[in-house]
DNA sequence: TAGATTGTTAATCGATTAACAATC
DNA sequence: TAGATTGTTAATCGATTAACAATC
């Protein structure tokens, strides 16, 4: 049964998928929720509940068919139909993401990058052309782009976000460490490296004051 | 009063800090929790509770002293004393992180990178030397490195993680999309871009089947 | 003082975990 | 059949939000 899914569950789905596709699992045709849970350090009930929201179900005493589950997860996550995206901000982080080719696997396809600095226009970074900001609206419109990636400095992030929304972008992946205000129907997903570092840093501090 | 803090709160702290340091806030000496909440799209009670765990407190009718709060947050997050780290995996993502200089601000200092491919040894990437893997243990030991960043392919991640742990690493920042098994006292923080993409992708899919 | 704002204690909400019936 | 494993309903747990007393 496919029902609505919490963000927590949704974010675990790629992890299941990754495990099922990994070399170590290739030999098994069926996997129990217990086996999956142990491999990922989760609880088996959680695994069953997560998978129930995506898959056509497992078989009692047998478990989940690996191949079927992979297919169900990929479909649910949209890895098969690719999503075109644009990126704004060709600084270090932006260039890094343009060069990194790992997103294809997840169905993300960055078709164009934009930068405030017009002198970058015409260059390519990892096969993606860098264009002047003035062309953003036109391209989003013509190519029906729905995903925008923000890798500009904090100060510029909100205005770029506004421009994206005005150009028809429906989902924003924000790497600037700042809150973005958007209309209700637009999704902002913050990629918050500072938050991760906070967790690491505090763990160490607490270790050494115990 | 400084009490123990949930991971959720901890991860919001850099966001508060970022806001307080932003240009738009420079003019205010004191800020109410309500003003902060509105700027970040949070609830003011949550802001007060979050800040209570870090700061020496605000003043009724006045709010929180911006400067003091910045100092308290920076202290709590350890932005002042820098954390040395090593990175393993000088592929595209690894190089991107080495080149990206934004981590300094958060007190993270990558002192050396390692790669399986010895032909990379001796090169530099963003001022960080790339060394052969065989030198990892020795360097971690001598420099008392406690943070390890993993940007190797999934298949190599667990063995690199084991090597890090054996070399004295206490906190692992894992960019490989896989679960890592570690002893209890070691912290693994997963930077899960696939999870973010899952959220974006499903948002779009649901928008178009409504 | 009156009123705004803090900080704390209690209520709500949602996610995780437990218990257990269904089933192959 | 017996037993392992699924899927669902109920209980627990923790984070968020609400209510309100304290205070400048």
mmCIF file of C-alpha atoms in Angstrom, chain A residues 2 5 7 10-15 18-19 22-23 38-42 75-79 81 83 92-93 96-97 99-101 103 106 108 146-147 154-155 170-173 175 177-179 181 184-208, chain B residues 2 5 7 10-15 18-19 22-23 38-42 75-79 81 83 92-93 96-97 99-101 103 106 108 146-147 154-155 170-173 175 177-179 181 184-208:
data_model
loop_
_atom_site.group_PDB
_atom_site.id
_atom_site.type_symbol
_atom_site.label_atom_id
_atom_site.label_comp_id
_atom_site.label_asym_id
_atom_site.label_seq_id
_atom_site.Cartn_x
_atom_site.Cartn_y
_atom_site.Cartn_z
ATOM 1 C CA UNK A 2 1.284 3.407 -0.911
ATOM 2 C CA UNK A 5 5.118 9.477 3.824
ATOM 3 C CA UNK A 7 9.947 13.532 5.588
ATOM 4 C CA UNK A 10 11.345 9.836 2.686
ATOM 5 C CA UNK A 11 14.916 10.705 3.564
ATOM 6 C CA UNK A 12 15.655 7.130 4.546
ATOM 7 C CA UNK A 13 14.419 5.700 1.256
ATOM 8 C CA UNK A 14 17.606 6.485 -0.706
ATOM 9 C CA UNK A 15 19.555 4.682 2.003
ATOM 10 C CA UNK A 18 21.604 2.217 -1.884
ATOM 11 C CA UNK A 19 21.908 -0.835 0.332
ATOM 12 C CA UNK A 22 25.223 -2.611 -3.111
ATOM 13 C CA UNK A 23 27.547 -5.468 -3.993
ATOM 14 C CA UNK A 38 20.787 -4.812 10.909
ATOM 15 C CA UNK A 39 22.768 -3.690 7.891
ATOM 16 C CA UNK A 40 21.687 -0.083 8.432
ATOM 17 C CA UNK A 41 21.583 0.115 12.205
ATOM 18 C CA UNK A 42 17.815 0.704 12.243
ATOM 19 C CA UNK A 75 9.935 4.773 -9.079
ATOM 20 C CA UNK A 76 8.845 6.391 -5.862
ATOM 21 C CA UNK A 77 11.938 8.581 -5.745
ATOM 22 C CA UNK A 78 11.684 9.522 -9.401
ATOM 23 C CA UNK A 79 15.158 8.282 -10.267
ATOM 24 C CA UNK A 81 12.435 10.273 -15.018
ATOM 25 C CA UNK A 83 14.624 16.307 -13.300
ATOM 26 C CA UNK A 92 33.759 27.402 -5.472
ATOM 27 C CA UNK A 93 30.825 25.446 -4.162
ATOM 28 C CA UNK A 96 32.131 21.818 -7.288
ATOM 29 C CA UNK A 97 28.524 20.765 -7.737
ATOM 30 C CA UNK A 99 31.779 19.183 -11.764
ATOM 31 C CA UNK A 100 30.490 16.478 -9.475
ATOM 32 C CA UNK A 101 28.737 13.988 -11.690
ATOM 33 C CA UNK A 103 23.704 13.564 -9.207
ATOM 34 C CA UNK A 106 19.492 10.402 -8.643
ATOM 35 C CA UNK A 108 19.090 15.297 -11.307
ATOM 36 C CA UNK A 146 11.334 23.318 -11.865
ATOM 37 C CA UNK A 147 14.410 22.883 -9.656
ATOM 38 C CA UNK A 154 24.252 34.630 1.834
ATOM 39 C CA UNK A 155 23.584 38.248 0.971
ATOM 40 C CA UNK A 170 8.917 25.109 -7.741
ATOM 41 C CA UNK A 171 11.667 23.512 -5.631
ATOM 42 C CA UNK A 172 14.797 25.232 -4.328
ATOM 43 C CA UNK A 173 17.897 23.441 -3.087
ATOM 44 C CA UNK A 175 23.275 25.770 -0.050
ATOM 45 C CA UNK A 177 23.428 29.212 5.128
ATOM 46 C CA UNK A 178 20.354 31.382 5.395
ATOM 47 C CA UNK A 179 16.601 31.184 5.679
ATOM 48 C CA UNK A 181 11.183 33.307 2.369
ATOM 49 C CA UNK A 184 3.508 28.520 0.356
ATOM 50 C CA UNK A 185 3.527 26.216 -2.643
ATOM 51 C CA UNK A 186 7.305 26.436 -3.142
ATOM 52 C CA UNK A 187 9.573 23.956 -1.383
ATOM 53 C CA UNK A 188 12.927 24.992 0.021
ATOM 54 C CA UNK A 189 15.329 22.234 1.025
ATOM 55 C CA UNK A 190 18.309 23.586 2.911
ATOM 56 C CA UNK A 191 21.610 21.774 2.615
ATOM 57 C CA UNK A 192 23.034 22.866 5.853
ATOM 58 C CA UNK A 193 26.699 21.952 6.187
ATOM 59 C CA UNK A 194 27.101 24.325 9.120
ATOM 60 C CA UNK A 195 24.484 22.285 10.963
ATOM 61 C CA UNK A 196 26.456 19.114 10.377
ATOM 62 C CA UNK A 197 29.632 20.750 11.566
ATOM 63 C CA UNK A 198 27.838 21.910 14.687
ATOM 64 C CA UNK A 199 26.974 18.320 15.522
ATOM 65 C CA UNK A 200 30.555 17.151 14.956
ATOM 66 C CA UNK A 201 32.079 19.995 16.869
ATOM 67 C CA UNK A 202 29.854 19.648 19.927
ATOM 68 C CA UNK A 203 30.405 15.915 20.036
ATOM 69 C CA UNK A 204 34.120 16.532 20.342
ATOM 70 C CA UNK A 205 33.744 19.314 22.884
ATOM 71 C CA UNK A 206 31.521 17.158 25.062
ATOM 72 C CA UNK A 207 33.896 14.223 24.792
ATOM 73 C CA UNK A 208 36.657 16.338 26.268
ATOM 74 C CA UNK B 2 23.311 25.946 29.675
ATOM 75 C CA UNK B 5 20.652 20.260 23.807
ATOM 76 C CA UNK B 7 20.264 17.521 17.862
ATOM 77 C CA UNK B 10 21.947 22.135 17.885
ATOM 78 C CA UNK B 11 21.424 22.181 14.148
ATOM 79 C CA UNK B 12 19.424 25.402 14.357
ATOM 80 C CA UNK B 13 22.125 27.231 16.298
ATOM 81 C CA UNK B 14 24.284 28.038 13.241
ATOM 82 C CA UNK B 15 21.195 29.506 11.610
ATOM 83 C CA UNK B 18 24.200 33.469 10.760
ATOM 84 C CA UNK B 19 21.189 35.718 11.103
ATOM 85 C CA UNK B 22 24.001 39.304 8.822
ATOM 86 C CA UNK B 23 24.025 42.844 7.519
ATOM 87 C CA UNK B 38 9.890 36.035 12.168
ATOM 88 C CA UNK B 39 13.141 36.445 10.282
ATOM 89 C CA UNK B 40 13.687 32.691 10.236
ATOM 90 C CA UNK B 41 10.146 31.404 9.868
ATOM 91 C CA UNK B 42 10.213 29.740 13.287
ATOM 92 C CA UNK B 75 31.617 29.621 21.928
ATOM 93 C CA UNK B 76 29.030 26.920 22.165
ATOM 94 C CA UNK B 77 29.624 25.828 18.582
ATOM 95 C CA UNK B 78 33.372 25.922 18.953
ATOM 96 C CA UNK B 79 33.905 28.352 16.087
ATOM 97 C CA UNK B 81 38.992 27.072 18.630
ATOM 98 C CA UNK B 83 39.203 21.756 14.623
ATOM 99 C CA UNK B 92 35.407 15.251 -7.582
ATOM 100 C CA UNK B 93 33.516 15.764 -4.371
ATOM 101 C CA UNK B 96 35.426 20.344 -4.251
ATOM 102 C CA UNK B 97 35.472 20.343 -0.471
ATOM 103 C CA UNK B 99 38.874 23.914 -2.702
ATOM 104 C CA UNK B 100 35.855 25.333 -0.946
ATOM 105 C CA UNK B 101 37.199 27.692 1.662
ATOM 106 C CA UNK B 103 34.618 25.848 6.321
ATOM 107 C CA UNK B 106 33.064 27.292 11.166
ATOM 108 C CA UNK B 108 37.070 23.468 10.447
ATOM 109 C CA UNK B 146 39.911 13.980 15.627
ATOM 110 C CA UNK B 147 37.724 14.671 12.579
ATOM 111 C CA UNK B 154 30.494 3.713 -1.350
ATOM 112 C CA UNK B 155 32.398 0.461 -1.651
ATOM 113 C CA UNK B 170 36.481 10.459 16.967
ATOM 114 C CA UNK B 171 34.029 12.133 14.589
ATOM 115 C CA UNK B 172 33.365 11.157 10.978
ATOM 116 C CA UNK B 173 31.686 13.366 8.399
ATOM 117 C CA UNK B 175 29.578 12.015 2.290
ATOM 118 C CA UNK B 177 25.686 7.451 0.633
ATOM 119 C CA UNK B 178 26.040 4.469 2.904
ATOM 120 C CA UNK B 179 25.646 3.451 6.503
ATOM 121 C CA UNK B 181 29.375 0.817 11.424
ATOM 122 C CA UNK B 184 29.728 3.409 20.286
ATOM 123 C CA UNK B 185 31.890 6.370 21.251
ATOM 124 C CA UNK B 186 32.493 7.460 17.641
ATOM 125 C CA UNK B 187 30.092 9.902 15.997
ATOM 126 C CA UNK B 188 29.108 9.574 12.359
ATOM 127 C CA UNK B 189 27.367 12.522 10.746
ATOM 128 C CA UNK B 190 26.015 11.654 7.322
ATOM 129 C CA UNK B 191 25.795 14.380 4.721
ATOM 130 C CA UNK B 192 23.057 12.896 2.716
ATOM 131 C CA UNK B 193 22.511 14.732 -0.549
ATOM 132 C CA UNK B 194 20.453 11.869 -1.921
ATOM 133 C CA UNK B 195 18.037 12.409 0.961
ATOM 134 C CA UNK B 196 17.662 16.065 0.031
ATOM 135 C CA UNK B 197 17.080 15.197 -3.585
ATOM 136 C CA UNK B 198 14.426 12.709 -2.531
ATOM 137 C CA UNK B 199 12.535 15.483 -0.785
ATOM 138 C CA UNK B 200 12.782 17.795 -3.799
ATOM 139 C CA UNK B 201 11.835 15.115 -6.266
ATOM 140 C CA UNK B 202 8.782 13.878 -4.368
ATOM 141 C CA UNK B 203 7.570 17.425 -3.846
ATOM 142 C CA UNK B 204 7.513 17.905 -7.594
ATOM 143 C CA UNK B 205 5.932 14.529 -8.287
ATOM 144 C CA UNK B 206 3.154 15.199 -5.804
ATOM 145 C CA UNK B 207 2.572 18.665 -7.207
ATOM 146 C CA UNK B 208 1.858 17.148 -10.599
#
